[in-house]
Coordinates of N, CA, C and O in Angstrom, one line a residue:
X21 N 82.7 153.6 195.1 CA 83.1 152.3 194.8 C 84.4 152.0 195.5 O 85.2 152.8 195.7
X22 N 84.5 150.8 196.0 CA 85.7 150.3 196.6 C 86.2 149.0 195.9 O 85.4 148.2 195.5
X23 N 87.5 148.9 195.8 CA 88.1 147.7 195.3 C 88.9 147.1 196.4 O 89.8 147.8 197.0
X24 N 88.6 145.9 196.7 CA 89.4 145.2 197.7 C 90.2 144.1 197.1 O 89.8 143.3 196.3
X25 N 91.6 144.2 197.4 CA 92.5 143.2 196.8 C 93.2 142.5 197.9 O 93.6 143.0 199.0
X26 N 93.4 141.2 197.7 CA 94.0 140.3 198.7 C 95.0 139.4 198.0 O 94.6 138.6 197.1
X27 N 96.3 139.5 198.3 CA 97.3 138.7 197.6 C 97.6 137.5 198.6 O 97.6 137.6 199.8
X28 N 97.9 136.4 197.9 CA 98.3 135.2 198.7 C 99.2 134.3 197.7 O 99.3 134.6 196.6
X29 N 99.7 133.2 198.3 CA 100.5 132.3 197.5 C 100.3 130.9 198.1 O 99.9 130.7 199.2
X30 N 100.6 129.9 197.2 CA 100.5 128.5 197.7 C 101.6 127.8 196.9 O 102.0 128.2 195.8
X31 N 101.9 126.6 197.4 CA 102.8 125.7 196.7 C 102.1 125.0 195.6 O 100.9 124.6 195.7
X32 N 102.7 124.8 194.4 CA 102.1 124.2 193.3 C 103.1 123.3 192.6 O 104.2 123.1 193.1
X33 N 102.7 122.7 191.5 CA 103.5 121.8 190.7 C 103.4 120.4 191.2 O 102.7 120.1 192.3
X34 N 104.0 119.5 190.5 CA 103.9 118.1 190.9 C 104.5 117.8 192.3 O 103.9 117.0 193.0
X35 N 105.6 118.4 192.6 CA 106.2 118.1 193.9 C 106.1 119.3 194.9 O 106.7 119.3 195.9
X36 N 105.3 120.3 194.5 CA 105.1 121.4 195.4 C 106.3 122.4 195.4 O 106.4 123.2 196.3
X37 N 107.1 122.3 194.4 CA 108.3 123.1 194.4 C 108.1 124.5 193.7 O 109.0 125.3 193.8
X38 N 107.0 124.7 193.1 CA 106.7 126.0 192.5 C 105.7 126.8 193.3 O 104.9 126.3 194.1
X39 N 105.8 128.1 193.2 CA 104.9 129.0 193.9 C 103.8 129.5 192.9 O 104.1 129.9 191.8
X40 N 102.6 129.4 193.4 CA 101.4 129.9 192.6 C 101.0 131.1 193.3 O 100.7 131.1 194.5
X41 N 101.0 132.3 192.6 CA 100.6 133.5 193.2 C 99.1 133.7 193.0 O 98.5 133.4 191.9
X42 N 98.4 134.3 193.9 CA 96.9 134.4 193.9 C 96.5 135.8 194.2 O 97.2 136.5 195.0
X43 N 95.5 136.3 193.6 CA 94.9 137.6 193.9 C 93.4 137.4 193.9 O 92.8 136.9 193.0
X44 N 92.8 137.9 195.1 CA 91.4 137.9 195.2 C 91.0 139.4 195.1 O 91.5 140.2 195.8
X45 N 90.1 139.7 194.2 CA 89.6 141.0 193.9 C 88.1 141.1 194.0 O 87.4 140.2 193.4
X46 N 87.6 142.1 194.6 CA 86.2 142.3 194.7 C 85.9 143.8 194.8 O 86.6 144.6 195.5
X47 N 84.9 144.2 194.0 CA 84.4 145.6 194.1 C 83.1 145.7 194.9 O 82.3 144.8 194.8
X48 N 83.0 146.7 195.7 CA 81.8 147.0 196.3 C 81.2 148.3 195.7 O 81.9 149.4 195.8
X49 N 80.1 148.2 195.1 CA 79.4 149.4 194.5 C 78.3 149.9 195.4 O 77.6 149.1 196.0
X50 N 78.1 151.2 195.4 CA 77.0 151.7 196.1 C 75.7 151.3 195.3 O 75.8 151.0 194.1
X51 N 74.6 151.4 195.9 CA 73.3 151.1 195.2 C 73.2 152.0 193.9 O 72.7 151.5 192.9
X52 N 73.5 153.3 194.0 CA 73.4 154.1 192.8 C 74.4 153.7 191.7 O 74.0 153.6 190.5
X53 N 75.6 153.3 192.1 CA 76.6 152.8 191.1 C 76.1 151.5 190.5 O 76.2 151.3 189.3
X54 N 75.6 150.6 191.3 CA 75.0 149.3 190.8 C 73.9 149.6 189.8 O 73.8 148.9 188.8
X55 N 73.1 150.5 190.1 CA 72.0 150.9 189.2 C 72.4 151.4 187.9 O 71.9 151.0 186.9
X56 N 73.5 152.2 187.9 CA 74.1 152.7 186.7 C 74.7 151.6 185.8 O 74.6 151.5 184.6
X57 N 75.4 150.7 186.5 CA 76.0 149.5 185.8 C 74.9 148.7 185.2 O 75.1 148.3 184.0
X58 N 73.8 148.5 185.8 CA 72.7 147.7 185.2 C 72.1 148.5 184.1 O 71.9 147.9 183.0
X59 N 71.8 149.8 184.3 CA 71.1 150.6 183.3 C 71.9 150.7 182.0 O 71.3 150.6 180.9
X60 N 73.2 150.9 182.1 CA 74.0 151.0 180.9 C 74.8 149.8 180.4 O 75.6 149.8 179.5
X61 N 74.4 148.6 181.0 CA 75.0 147.4 180.6 C 76.5 147.3 180.7 O 77.2 146.7 179.9
X62 N 77.0 147.8 181.8 CA 78.5 147.8 182.0 C 79.0 146.5 182.7 O 80.2 146.3 182.8
X63 N 78.1 145.6 183.1 CA 78.5 144.4 183.8 C 79.3 143.5 182.9 O 80.2 142.8 183.4
X64 N 79.1 143.5 181.6 CA 79.8 142.6 180.7 C 81.2 143.2 180.2 O 81.9 142.6 179.4
X65 N 81.5 144.5 180.6 CA 82.7 145.1 180.3 C 83.9 144.3 180.8 O 84.0 144.0 181.9
X66 N 84.8 143.9 179.8 CA 86.0 143.1 180.2 C 87.0 143.9 180.8 O 87.4 145.0 180.3
X67 N 87.5 143.5 182.0 CA 88.5 144.1 182.8 C 89.9 143.5 182.5 O 90.8 144.2 182.4
X68 N 89.9 142.2 182.4 CA 91.2 141.5 182.2 C 91.0 140.2 181.5 O 90.0 139.5 181.8
X69 N 91.8 139.8 180.6 CA 91.9 138.5 180.0 C 93.3 137.9 180.3 O 94.3 138.6 180.1
X70 N 93.3 136.7 180.8 CA 94.6 136.1 181.1 C 95.4 135.9 179.8 O 94.9 135.8 178.7
X71 N 96.7 135.7 180.0 CA 97.6 135.4 178.9 C 97.3 134.1 178.2 O 97.3 134.1 176.9
X72 N 96.8 133.1 178.9 CA 96.4 131.9 178.3 C 95.2 132.0 177.4 O 95.1 131.5 176.3
X73 N 94.3 132.9 177.9 CA 93.1 133.1 177.1 C 93.4 133.8 175.8 O 92.9 133.5 174.7
X74 N 94.3 134.8 175.9 CA 94.8 135.5 174.7 C 95.4 134.5 173.7 O 95.2 134.6 172.5
X75 N 96.3 133.7 174.2 CA 97.0 132.7 173.4 C 96.1 131.8 172.7 O 96.2 131.5 171.5
X76 N 95.1 131.2 173.4 CA 94.1 130.3 172.8 C 93.2 131.0 171.8 O 92.8 130.5 170.8
X77 N 92.9 132.3 172.1 CA 92.1 133.1 171.2 C 92.8 133.3 169.8 O 92.2 133.2 168.8
X78 N 94.1 133.7 169.9 CA 94.9 133.9 168.7 C 95.0 132.6 167.9 O 94.9 132.6 166.7
X79 N 95.2 131.5 168.6 CA 95.3 130.2 167.9 C 94.0 129.8 167.2 O 94.0 129.4 166.1
X80 N 92.9 130.1 167.9 CA 91.6 129.7 167.3 C 91.4 130.6 166.0 O 91.0 130.0 165.0
X81 N 91.6 131.8 166.1 CA 91.4 132.7 164.9 C 92.4 132.3 163.8 O 92.0 132.2 162.6
X82 N 93.6 131.9 164.1 CA 94.6 131.4 163.1 C 94.1 130.2 162.4 O 94.2 130.0 161.2
X83 N 93.6 129.2 163.2 CA 93.1 127.9 162.6 C 91.9 128.2 161.7 O 91.8 127.6 160.7
X84 N 91.0 129.1 162.2 CA 89.8 129.3 161.4 C 90.2 130.1 160.1 O 89.6 129.8 159.0
X85 N 91.1 131.0 160.2 CA 91.6 131.7 159.0 C 92.2 130.7 158.0 O 92.0 130.8 156.8
X86 N 93.0 129.8 158.5 CA 93.7 128.8 157.6 C 92.7 127.8 157.0 O 92.8 127.4 155.8
X87 N 91.6 127.5 157.7 CA 90.6 126.6 157.2 C 89.8 127.2 156.0 O 89.4 126.5 155.2
X88 N 89.7 128.5 156.0 CA 89.0 129.2 154.9 C 89.7 129.0 153.6 O 89.0 129.1 152.6
X89 N 91.0 128.9 153.6 CA 91.8 128.9 152.4 C 92.4 127.5 152.1 O 93.4 127.5 151.4
X90 N 91.9 126.5 152.7 CA 92.5 125.1 152.6 C 91.6 124.2 151.8 O 90.5 124.5 151.5
X91 N 92.2 123.0 151.5 CA 91.4 122.0 150.9 C 90.3 121.5 151.9 O 90.4 121.8 153.0
X92 N 89.4 120.7 151.4 CA 88.3 120.2 152.2 C 88.8 119.5 153.5 O 88.4 119.7 154.6
X93 N 89.7 118.5 153.3 CA 90.2 117.7 154.4 C 91.0 118.5 155.4 O 90.8 118.5 156.6
X94 N 91.8 119.4 154.8 CA 92.6 120.2 155.7 C 91.7 121.3 156.4 O 92.0 121.6 157.5
X95 N 90.7 121.7 155.7 CA 89.8 122.7 156.2 C 89.1 122.1 157.4 O 88.9 122.8 158.5
X96 N 88.6 120.9 157.3 CA 87.9 120.2 158.5 C 88.9 120.1 159.6 O 88.5 120.3 160.8
X97 N 90.1 119.7 159.4 CA 91.1 119.6 160.4 C 91.4 120.9 161.1 O 91.4 121.0 162.4
X98 N 91.6 121.9 160.3 CA 91.8 123.3 160.9 C 90.6 123.8 161.7 O 90.8 124.4 162.7
X99 N 89.4 123.5 161.2 CA 88.2 123.9 161.9 C 88.1 123.2 163.2 O 87.7 123.8 164.2
X100 N 88.4 121.9 163.2 CA 88.4 121.2 164.5 C 89.4 121.7 165.5 O 89.1 121.9 166.7
X101 N 90.6 122.0 165.0 CA 91.6 122.6 165.9 C 91.1 124.0 166.4 O 91.4 124.4 167.5
X102 N 90.5 124.8 165.5 CA 90.0 126.1 165.9 C 88.9 125.9 167.0 O 88.9 126.7 168.0
X103 N 88.0 125.0 166.9 CA 87.0 124.7 167.9 C 87.6 124.3 169.2 O 87.2 124.8 170.3
X104 N 88.7 123.5 169.1 CA 89.3 123.1 170.4 C 90.0 124.2 171.0 O 89.9 124.4 172.3
X105 N 90.7 125.1 170.3 CA 91.3 126.3 170.8 C 90.3 127.2 171.4 O 90.5 127.8 172.5
X106 N 89.1 127.4 170.7 CA 88.0 128.2 171.3 C 87.5 127.7 172.6 O 87.2 128.4 173.5
X107 N 87.4 126.4 172.7 CA 86.9 125.7 173.9 C 87.9 126.0 175.0 O 87.5 126.3 176.2
X108 N 89.2 125.9 174.8 CA 90.2 126.1 175.8 C 90.2 127.6 176.2 O 90.4 127.9 177.4
X109 N 89.9 128.5 175.2 CA 89.8 129.9 175.5 C 88.7 130.2 176.5 O 88.8 131.0 177.4
X110 N 87.5 129.5 176.2 CA 86.4 129.8 177.1 C 86.6 129.3 178.5 O 85.9 129.7 179.4
X111 N 87.5 128.3 178.7 CA 87.8 127.9 180.1 C 88.9 128.7 180.8 O 89.1 128.5 182.0
X112 N 89.5 129.6 180.1 CA 90.5 130.5 180.6 C 89.9 131.7 181.3 O 88.8 132.0 181.1
X113 N 90.7 132.4 182.1 CA 90.2 133.5 182.9 C 89.9 134.7 182.1 O 90.7 135.3 181.3
X114 N 88.7 135.2 182.4 CA 88.2 136.5 181.9 C 87.5 137.2 183.1 O 86.6 136.7 183.7
X115 N 88.0 138.4 183.4 CA 87.4 139.2 184.5 C 86.5 140.3 183.9 O 87.0 141.1 183.0
X116 N 85.3 140.4 184.3 CA 84.4 141.5 183.9 C 84.0 142.3 185.1 O 84.2 141.9 186.3
X117 N 83.3 143.4 184.9 CA 82.8 144.2 186.0 C 81.9 143.4 186.8 O 81.9 143.4 188.1
X118 N 81.0 142.6 186.2 CA 80.1 141.8 186.9 C 80.8 140.7 187.8 O 80.4 140.5 188.9
X119 N 81.8 140.1 187.3 CA 82.5 139.1 188.0 C 83.3 139.7 189.2 O 83.4 139.1 190.2
X120 N 83.7 140.9 189.0 CA 84.4 141.6 190.1 C 83.5 141.9 191.3 O 83.9 141.9 192.4
X121 N 82.2 142.3 191.0 CA 81.3 142.6 192.0 C 81.0 141.3 192.9 O 80.7 141.5 194.0
X122 N 81.1 140.2 192.2 CA 80.9 138.9 193.0 C 82.1 138.4 193.6 O 82.1 137.5 194.4
X123 N 83.3 139.0 193.2 CA 84.6 138.5 193.7 C 85.2 137.6 192.7 O 84.6 136.7 192.1
X124 N 86.5 137.8 192.5 CA 87.2 137.1 191.5 C 88.5 136.6 192.1 O 89.2 137.3 192.7
X125 N 88.8 135.3 191.8 CA 90.1 134.7 192.3 C 90.9 134.4 191.1 O 90.5 133.8 190.1
X126 N 92.1 134.9 191.1 CA 93.1 134.8 190.0 C 94.3 134.1 190.5 O 94.9 134.5 191.5
X127 N 94.8 133.1 189.7 CA 96.0 132.4 190.1 C 97.0 132.6 188.9 O 96.6 132.4 187.7
X128 N 98.2 132.8 189.2 CA 99.3 133.0 188.2 C 100.5 132.2 188.5 O 100.8 132.1 189.7
X129 N 101.2 131.8 187.5 CA 102.5 131.0 187.7 C 103.6 131.9 188.0 O 104.6 131.5 188.5
X130 N 103.5 133.2 187.6 CA 104.7 134.1 187.8 C 104.1 135.4 188.3 O 103.0 135.8 188.1
X131 N 105.0 136.1 189.0 CA 104.6 137.4 189.7 C 104.3 138.5 188.6 O 103.5 139.3 188.9
X132 N 105.0 138.4 187.5 CA 104.8 139.4 186.4 C 103.3 139.4 186.0 O 102.7 140.4 185.8
X133 N 102.8 138.2 185.7 CA 101.4 138.1 185.3 C 100.4 138.6 186.3 O 99.5 139.2 186.1
X134 N 100.7 138.2 187.6 CA 99.9 138.7 188.7 C 99.9 140.2 188.8 O 98.8 140.8 188.9
X135 N 101.0 140.8 188.7 CA 101.1 142.3 188.7 C 100.4 142.9 187.5 O 99.8 143.9 187.7
X136 N 100.5 142.3 186.4 CA 99.8 142.7 185.2 C 98.3 142.7 185.4 O 97.5 143.6 185.0
X137 N 97.8 141.6 186.0 CA 96.4 141.4 186.3 C 95.9 142.5 187.3 O 94.8 143.1 187.1
X138 N 96.7 142.7 188.3 CA 96.3 143.7 189.3 C 96.3 145.1 188.7 O 95.4 145.8 188.9
X139 N 97.3 145.4 187.9 CA 97.3 146.7 187.2 C 96.1 146.9 186.3 O 95.5 148.0 186.3
X140 N 95.7 145.8 185.6 CA 94.6 145.9 184.7 C 93.3 146.1 185.4 O 92.4 146.9 185.0
X141 N 93.2 145.5 186.6 CA 92.0 145.6 187.4 C 91.9 147.0 188.0 O 90.8 147.7 188.0
X142 N 93.0 147.5 188.5 CA 93.1 148.9 189.0 C 92.7 149.9 187.9 O 91.9 150.8 188.2
X143 N 93.3 149.8 186.8 CA 93.0 150.7 185.6 C 91.5 150.6 185.2 O 90.9 151.6 185.0
X144 N 91.0 149.4 185.1 CA 89.6 149.2 184.8 C 88.6 149.8 185.8 O 87.6 150.4 185.4
X145 N 89.0 149.7 187.0 CA 88.1 150.3 188.1 C 88.1 151.8 188.0 O 87.1 152.5 188.2
X146 N 89.3 152.4 187.6 CA 89.4 153.9 187.4 C 88.5 154.2 186.2 O 87.8 155.2 186.3
X147 N 88.6 153.5 185.2 CA 87.8 153.7 184.0 C 86.3 153.6 184.3 O 85.5 154.4 183.8
X148 N 85.9 152.5 185.0 CA 84.5 152.3 185.4 C 84.0 153.5 186.2 O 82.9 154.0 186.0
X149 N 84.8 154.0 187.2 CA 84.5 155.1 188.0 C 84.2 156.4 187.1 O 83.2 157.1 187.3
X150 N 85.1 156.6 186.1 CA 84.9 157.7 185.1 C 83.6 157.5 184.3 O 82.8 158.4 184.1
X151 N 83.3 156.2 183.9 CA 82.0 155.9 183.2 C 80.8 156.3 184.0 O 79.9 156.9 183.6
X152 N 80.9 155.9 185.3 CA 79.8 156.1 186.2 C 79.6 157.6 186.5 O 78.4 158.0 186.5
X153 N 80.7 158.3 186.6 CA 80.6 159.7 186.8 C 80.0 160.4 185.6 O 79.1 161.3 185.7
X154 N 80.3 160.0 184.4 CA 79.8 160.5 183.2 C 78.3 160.2 183.0 O 77.5 161.0 182.6
X155 N 78.0 158.9 183.4 CA 76.6 158.4 183.2 C 75.7 159.3 184.1 O 74.5 159.5 183.7
X156 N 76.1 159.8 185.2 CA 75.3 160.6 186.1 C 75.0 162.0 185.5 O 74.1 162.6 186.0
X157 N 75.7 162.4 184.5 CA 75.5 163.7 183.9 C 74.4 163.7 182.8 O 74.1 164.7 182.2
X158 N 73.8 162.6 182.4 CA 72.8 162.5 181.4 C 71.4 162.7 182.0 O 70.5 161.9 181.8
X159 N 71.3 163.8 182.6 CA 70.0 164.2 183.2 C 69.4 165.4 182.7 O 68.5 166.1 183.2
X160 N 69.9 165.9 181.5 CA 69.4 167.0 180.8 C 70.0 168.3 181.2 O 69.7 169.4 180.7
X161 N 71.0 168.3 182.1 CA 71.7 169.6 182.4 C 72.5 170.1 181.3 O 73.0 169.3 180.4
X162 N 72.7 171.4 181.3 CA 73.6 172.0 180.3 C 74.9 172.3 180.9 O 75.0 172.8 182.1
X163 N 76.0 172.1 180.1 CA 77.3 172.3 180.6 C 77.9 173.4 179.7 O 77.8 173.4 178.5
X164 N 78.5 174.4 180.4 CA 79.1 175.5 179.6 C 80.6 175.4 179.7 O 81.2 175.2 180.8
X165 N 81.3 175.3 178.6 CA 82.7 175.2 178.6 C 83.3 176.5 178.0 O 82.9 176.9 176.9
X166 N 84.2 177.2 178.7 CA 84.8 178.4 178.2 C 86.2 178.1 177.8 O 86.9 177.4 178.4
X167 N 86.6 178.9 176.7 CA 87.9 178.7 176.2 C 88.6 180.1 176.2 O 88.1 181.1 176.1

């Protein structure tokens, strides 16, 4: 497996005075690795969720929780807000193993978030490699561990 990372930046904001940091990430899997990802359903494994996605997710759950213990009118209002937050969450960035194999473009407003995304992707690729190495051992062989 190979992970290819490319960092870049562009001007952003209304007047172009802010810097938007970008990371393009793509994994190249061998045919054997791709077969194991398909066989064990690892394509949907979440590698990274953006901070915005997490924020909208927490807000949605909060609104739905409040709607359960509210009056009818307030319950409808909280449910509508929960649905809106869930919709915003679905539009926010989520990186999966499958999306990484196709290539993923990530943009962040600050360097901290970009470095966090990059670290999460690196860590997830290490974990995926460990999963794939373990998956190859389910061939009926016997392992002897001495203590």
